[in-house]
XYZ file of C-alpha atoms in Angstrom:
82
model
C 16.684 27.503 5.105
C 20.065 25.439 6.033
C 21.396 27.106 3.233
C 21.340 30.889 4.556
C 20.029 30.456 7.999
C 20.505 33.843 8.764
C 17.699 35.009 6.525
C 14.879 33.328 8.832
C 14.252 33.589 12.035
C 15.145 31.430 14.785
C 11.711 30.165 16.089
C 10.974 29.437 11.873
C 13.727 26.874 11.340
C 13.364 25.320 14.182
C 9.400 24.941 13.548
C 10.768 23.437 10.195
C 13.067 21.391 11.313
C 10.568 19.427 13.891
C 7.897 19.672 10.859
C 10.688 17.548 8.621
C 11.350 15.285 11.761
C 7.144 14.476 12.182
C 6.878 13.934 8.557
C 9.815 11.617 8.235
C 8.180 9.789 11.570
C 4.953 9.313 9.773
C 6.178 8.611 6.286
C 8.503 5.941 8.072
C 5.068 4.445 9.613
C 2.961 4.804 6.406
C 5.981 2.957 4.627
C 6.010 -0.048 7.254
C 1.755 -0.651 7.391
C 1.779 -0.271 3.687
C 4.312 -3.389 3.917
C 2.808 -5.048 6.104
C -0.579 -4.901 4.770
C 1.164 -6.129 1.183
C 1.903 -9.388 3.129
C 1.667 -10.378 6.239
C -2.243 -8.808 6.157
C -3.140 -10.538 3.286
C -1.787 -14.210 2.946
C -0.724 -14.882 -0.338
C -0.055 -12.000 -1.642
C 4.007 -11.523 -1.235
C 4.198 -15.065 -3.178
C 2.172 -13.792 -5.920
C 4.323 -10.649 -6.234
C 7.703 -13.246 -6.444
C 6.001 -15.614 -8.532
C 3.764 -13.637 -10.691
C 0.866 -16.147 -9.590
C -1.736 -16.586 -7.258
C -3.985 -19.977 -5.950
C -7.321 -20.733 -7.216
C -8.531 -19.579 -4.221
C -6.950 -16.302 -3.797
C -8.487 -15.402 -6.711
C -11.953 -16.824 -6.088
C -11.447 -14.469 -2.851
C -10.187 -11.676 -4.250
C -11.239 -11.365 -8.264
C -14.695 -13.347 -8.330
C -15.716 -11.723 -11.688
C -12.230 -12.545 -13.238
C -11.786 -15.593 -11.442
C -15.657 -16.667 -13.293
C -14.356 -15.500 -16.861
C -10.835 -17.340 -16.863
C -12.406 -20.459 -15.456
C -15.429 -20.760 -16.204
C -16.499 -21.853 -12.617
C -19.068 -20.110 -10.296
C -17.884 -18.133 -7.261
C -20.890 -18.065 -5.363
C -21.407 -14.442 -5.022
C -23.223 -14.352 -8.609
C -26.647 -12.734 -8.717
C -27.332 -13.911 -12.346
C -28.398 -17.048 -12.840
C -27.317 -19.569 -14.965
């Protein structure tokens, strides 16, 4: 459309031009909560993405089942007994 403008019609480009402008507003928002949730939301979580590890109990919190087969320990959310 900015390319040969005068093949639309007025009221269509500038329907697509405010439909670029809300998109970029709400991609811009998505972007910023999906960054914020990645730290700030969740402590420990931006230090495990710079360090490539998390605490015990991050992953107690977060992984019970993998947390119970790497160490051995129970998470106390197990239904099967021991």
């Amino acid at each position: 459309m900015l390319w040969f403008p005068e093949q639309f019609a007025l009221a269509l480009r500038e329907a697509a031009i405010l439909l670029h402008d809300l998109i970029v507003i709400l991609f811009s928002m998505a972007l910023v909560f999906h960054i914020y949730l990645g730290t700030v939301a969740e402590p420990g979580t931006f230090a495990s993405m710079t360090r490539g590890t998390v605490s015990k109990a991050w992953a107690r919190l977060h992984h019970p089942r993998w947390y119970r087969e790497v160490t051995g320990e129970a998470t106390g959310d197990d239904p099967r007994p021991r």
